[in-house]
PDB file of C-alpha atoms in Angstrom:
ATOM      1  CA  LEU A  18      14.258  12.405 -17.055  1.00 65.00           C
ATOM      2  CA  ALA A  19      17.812  11.279 -16.296  1.00 79.00           C
ATOM      3  CA  GLN A  20      19.016  14.893 -16.517  1.00 85.00           C
ATOM      4  CA  GLU A  21      16.309  16.024 -14.101  1.00 82.00           C
ATOM      5  CA  ARG A  22      17.280  13.265 -11.669  1.00 80.00           C
ATOM      6  CA  LYS A  23      20.968  14.216 -11.835  1.00 84.00           C
ATOM      7  CA  ALA A  24      20.144  17.873 -11.250  1.00 84.00           C
ATOM      8  CA  ARG A  25      17.899  17.031  -8.298  1.00 79.00           C
ATOM      9  CA  LEU A  26      20.579  14.804  -6.741  1.00 80.00           C
ATOM     10  CA  ALA A  27      23.186  17.543  -7.171  1.00 83.00           C
ATOM     11  CA  ARG A  28      20.861  20.017  -5.409  1.00 80.00           C
ATOM     12  CA  LEU A  29      20.219  17.576  -2.572  1.00 78.00           C
ATOM     13  CA  LYS A  30      23.929  16.952  -1.966  1.00 82.00           C
ATOM     14  CA  GLU A  31      24.339  20.595  -1.001  1.00 82.00           C
ATOM     15  CA  ALA A  32      20.946  21.014   0.665  1.00 80.00           C
ATOM     16  CA  SER A  33      20.242  21.304   4.381  1.00 82.00           C
ATOM     17  CA  LYS A  34      18.174  18.730   6.234  1.00 77.00           C
ATOM     18  CA  ASP A  35      15.120  21.008   6.110  1.00 80.00           C
ATOM     19  CA  GLU A  36      15.495  21.494   2.359  1.00 81.00           C
ATOM     20  CA  ILE A  37      15.755  17.731   1.856  1.00 79.00           C
ATOM     21  CA  GLU A  38      12.583  17.207   3.890  1.00 77.00           C
ATOM     22  CA  MET A  39      10.781  19.915   1.900  1.00 79.00           C
ATOM     23  CA  GLU A  40      11.881  18.251  -1.365  1.00 79.00           C
ATOM     24  CA  ALA A  41      10.611  14.889  -0.131  1.00 76.00           C
ATOM     25  CA  MET A  42       7.238  16.374   0.842  1.00 73.00           C
ATOM     26  CA  GLU A  43       6.901  18.070  -2.554  1.00 77.00           C
ATOM     27  CA  ARG A  44       7.644  14.797  -4.338  1.00 75.00           C
ATOM     28  CA  LEU A  45       5.081  13.024  -2.190  1.00 69.00           C
ATOM     29  CA  ASP A  46       2.462  15.667  -2.975  1.00 68.00           C
ATOM     30  CA  ASN A  47       3.263  15.418  -6.675  1.00 69.00           C
ATOM     31  CA  MET A  48       2.689  11.667  -6.625  1.00 66.00           C
ATOM     32  CA  MET A  49      -1.015  12.212  -6.163  1.00 66.00           C
ATOM     33  CA  THR A  50      -1.547  14.943  -8.725  1.00 70.00           C
ATOM     34  CA  SER A  51      -4.565  14.791 -10.954  1.00 73.00           C
ATOM     35  CA  ARG A  52      -2.345  13.310 -13.694  1.00 75.00           C
ATOM     36  CA  HIS A  53      -1.301  10.475 -11.388  1.00 72.00           C
ATOM     37  CA  LYS A  54      -4.896   9.874 -10.338  1.00 72.00           C
ATOM     38  CA  ASN A  55      -5.936   9.764 -14.001  1.00 78.00           C
ATOM     39  CA  LEU A  56      -3.202   7.224 -14.736  1.00 77.00           C
ATOM     40  CA  CYS A  57      -4.421   5.070 -11.843  1.00 72.00           C
ATOM     41  CA  GLU A  58      -7.974   5.225 -13.177  1.00 74.00           C
ATOM     42  CA  LEU A  59      -6.780   4.226 -16.656  1.00 77.00           C
ATOM     43  CA  ALA A  60      -4.916   1.267 -15.158  1.00 74.00           C
ATOM     44  CA  GLN A  61      -8.095   0.202 -13.379  1.00 69.00           C
ATOM     45  CA  ASP A  62      -9.967   0.204 -16.682  1.00 69.00           C
ATOM     46  CA  ASP A  63      -7.246  -1.822 -18.424  1.00 68.00           C
ATOM     47  CA  SER A  64      -8.485  -5.375 -19.029  1.00 73.00           C
ATOM     48  CA  SER A  65      -5.047  -6.827 -18.234  1.00 72.00           C
ATOM     49  CA  TYR A  66      -5.663  -5.818 -14.613  1.00 67.00           C
ATOM     50  CA  ALA A  67      -9.170  -7.316 -14.442  1.00 72.00           C
ATOM     51  CA  LEU A  68      -9.784  -8.824 -11.019  1.00 69.00           C
ATOM     52  CA  LYS A  69     -11.312 -11.957 -12.513  1.00 72.00           C
ATOM     53  CA  LYS A  70      -7.828 -12.880 -13.769  1.00 76.00           C
ATOM     54  CA  PHE A  71      -6.465 -13.227 -10.239  1.00 77.00           C
ATOM     55  CA  TYR A  72      -6.662 -16.706  -8.768  1.00 77.00           C
ATOM     56  CA  LYS A  73      -8.672 -17.118  -5.548  1.00 84.00           C
ATOM     57  CA  LEU A  74      -9.167 -13.398  -4.926  1.00 84.00           C
ATOM     58  CA  ARG A  75     -11.818 -12.869  -2.245  1.00 85.00           C
ATOM     59  CA  THR A  76     -15.107 -11.295  -3.251  1.00 83.00           C
ATOM     60  CA  VAL A  77     -16.091  -8.005  -1.644  1.00 83.00           C
ATOM     61  CA  GLU A  78     -18.783  -9.796   0.360  1.00 83.00           C
ATOM     62  CA  ASP A  79     -16.304 -12.393   1.640  1.00 84.00           C
ATOM     63  CA  TYR A  80     -13.685  -9.751   2.489  1.00 83.00           C
ATOM     64  CA  THR A  81     -16.166  -7.655   4.490  1.00 83.00           C
ATOM     65  CA  SER A  82     -18.068 -10.556   6.086  1.00 83.00           C
ATOM     66  CA  GLY A  83     -16.820  -9.629   9.578  1.00 79.00           C
ATOM     67  CA  PHE A  84     -18.529  -6.237   9.446  1.00 78.00           C
ATOM     68  CA  GLU A  85     -22.208  -5.453   9.917  1.00 75.00           C
ATOM     69  CA  SER A  86     -24.055  -5.089   6.617  1.00 68.00           C
ATOM     70  CA  GLY A  87     -24.489  -1.463   5.618  1.00 70.00           C
ATOM     71  CA  ASP A  88     -21.678  -0.430   7.974  1.00 76.00           C
ATOM     72  CA  ALA A  89     -19.680   2.568   6.704  1.00 81.00           C
ATOM     73  CA  GLU A  90     -16.434   0.868   7.759  1.00 80.00           C
ATOM     74  CA  ALA A  91     -17.341  -2.201   5.679  1.00 81.00           C
ATOM     75  CA  ALA A  92     -17.913   0.009   2.639  1.00 82.00           C
ATOM     76  CA  THR A  93     -14.539   1.692   3.153  1.00 82.00           C
ATOM     77  CA  GLU A  94     -12.796  -1.675   3.583  1.00 82.00           C
ATOM     78  CA  ALA A  95     -14.429  -2.971   0.408  1.00 81.00           C
ATOM     79  CA  GLN A  96     -13.414   0.083  -1.584  1.00 81.00           C
ATOM     80  CA  MET A  97      -9.829   0.202  -0.288  1.00 81.00           C
ATOM     81  CA  ARG A  98      -9.032  -3.522  -0.147  1.00 80.00           C
ATOM     82  CA  LEU A  99      -6.730  -3.441  -3.187  1.00 79.00           C
ATOM     83  CA  TYR A 100      -4.957  -0.180  -2.336  1.00 79.00           C
ATOM     84  CA  SER A 101      -1.842   0.386  -0.277  1.00 79.00           C
ATOM     85  CA  ARG A 102      -2.626   1.925   3.097  1.00 82.00           C
ATOM     86  CA  ASN A 103      -1.193   2.342   6.581  1.00 83.00           C
ATOM     87  CA  LYS A 104      -3.779   0.124   8.275  1.00 86.00           C
ATOM     88  CA  PRO A 105      -3.495  -3.672   8.586  1.00 89.00           C
ATOM     89  CA  ILE A 106      -5.836  -5.763   6.461  1.00 89.00           C
ATOM     90  CA  PRO A 107      -8.666  -7.504   8.342  1.00 87.00           C
ATOM     91  CA  LYS A 108      -8.398 -10.655   6.161  1.00 89.00           C
ATOM     92  CA  SER A 109      -6.084 -11.999   3.496  1.00 90.00           C
ATOM     93  CA  LEU A 110      -6.951 -10.748   0.024  1.00 87.00           C
ATOM     94  CA  THR A 111      -7.034 -14.280  -1.352  1.00 89.00           C
ATOM     95  CA  LYS A 112      -9.052 -17.268  -0.179  1.00 91.00           C
ATOM     96  CA  LEU A 113      -6.792 -19.136   2.228  1.00 91.00           C
ATOM     97  CA  GLY A 114      -7.176 -21.575   5.085  1.00 91.00           C
ATOM     98  CA  GLU A 115      -7.668 -20.173   8.580  1.00 92.00           C
ATOM     99  CA  GLU A 116      -4.008 -20.573   9.626  1.00 94.00           C
ATOM    100  CA  GLN A 117      -2.701 -19.133   6.362  1.00 94.00           C
ATOM    101  CA  ASN A 118      -5.142 -16.219   6.694  1.00 92.00           C
ATOM    102  CA  ARG A 119      -3.768 -15.397  10.168  1.00 92.00           C
ATOM    103  CA  THR A 120      -0.230 -15.609   8.807  1.00 92.00           C
ATOM    104  CA  ALA A 121      -1.072 -13.281   5.895  1.00 92.00           C
ATOM    105  CA  VAL A 122      -2.581 -10.701   8.271  1.00 92.00           C
ATOM    106  CA  ARG A 123       0.469 -10.920  10.585  1.00 91.00           C
ATOM    107  CA  ILE A 124       2.883 -10.509   7.690  1.00 91.00           C
ATOM    108  CA  ASN A 125       0.931  -7.498   6.394  1.00 90.00           C
ATOM    109  CA  ARG A 126       1.138  -5.923   9.856  1.00 90.00           C
ATOM    110  CA  ALA A 127       4.875  -6.683  10.094  1.00 88.00           C
ATOM    111  CA  ILE A 128       5.523  -5.095   6.689  1.00 88.00           C
ATOM    112  CA  LEU A 129       3.598  -1.962   7.684  1.00 88.00           C
ATOM    113  CA  GLN A 130       5.576  -1.755  10.921  1.00 87.00           C
ATOM    114  CA  TYR A 131       8.909  -2.337   9.199  1.00 84.00           C
ATOM    115  CA  CYS A 132       8.131   0.376   6.627  1.00 83.00           C
ATOM    116  CA  GLY A 133       7.186   2.816   9.387  1.00 82.00           C
ATOM    117  CA  ASP A 134       3.474   2.985   8.579  1.00 82.00           C
ATOM    118  CA  LEU A 135       2.695   1.477  12.005  1.00 84.00           C
ATOM    119  CA  SER A 136       4.767   2.062  15.112  1.00 84.00           C
ATOM    120  CA  THR A 137       7.035  -0.652  16.470  1.00 81.00           C
ATOM    121  CA  SER A 138       9.952  -0.961  18.883  1.00 81.00           C
ATOM    122  CA  PHE A 139      12.139  -3.384  16.925  1.00 79.00           C
ATOM    123  CA  PRO A 140      11.814  -2.984  13.127  1.00 74.00           C
ATOM    124  CA  ALA A 141      14.870  -5.145  12.405  1.00 76.00           C
ATOM    125  CA  ALA A 142      13.241  -8.118  14.123  1.00 79.00           C
ATOM    126  CA  LEU A 143      10.222  -7.677  11.846  1.00 77.00           C
ATOM    127  CA  ALA A 144      12.384  -8.145   8.758  1.00 75.00           C
ATOM    128  CA  GLN A 145      13.495 -11.512  10.127  1.00 75.00           C
ATOM    129  CA  TYR A 146       9.879 -12.440  10.888  1.00 75.00           C
ATOM    130  CA  ILE A 147       8.778 -11.619   7.329  1.00 74.00           C
ATOM    131  CA  LEU A 148      11.523 -13.728   5.819  1.00 73.00           C
TER     132      LEU A 148
END
């Protein structure tokens, strides 16, 4: 693995900007190969990651309580609540007070903006806000 990394870095040092972008896109595509998806599924089945072990984690019903029952968006939110995504969370993932919940949602939005998943004018100011 270290040899592959060294070889890839050597190639990138001499590569054009377009070649670097192509390499980055290939690596991104490879992250979600069937092997990676299988590894994610195995991790989900691992008892050390059981959701009941996490303190004050919201239930699916609590997390989606702001949506109409049977709503397709509520089902998507419930399914994707523990995955990384480029959309701000509607509620904190853990049971918090109202003020702390608003803060958690704001921080999630600021992190997404700072990372470039959401657009923003001043990403450096977001880093200060998060800290």
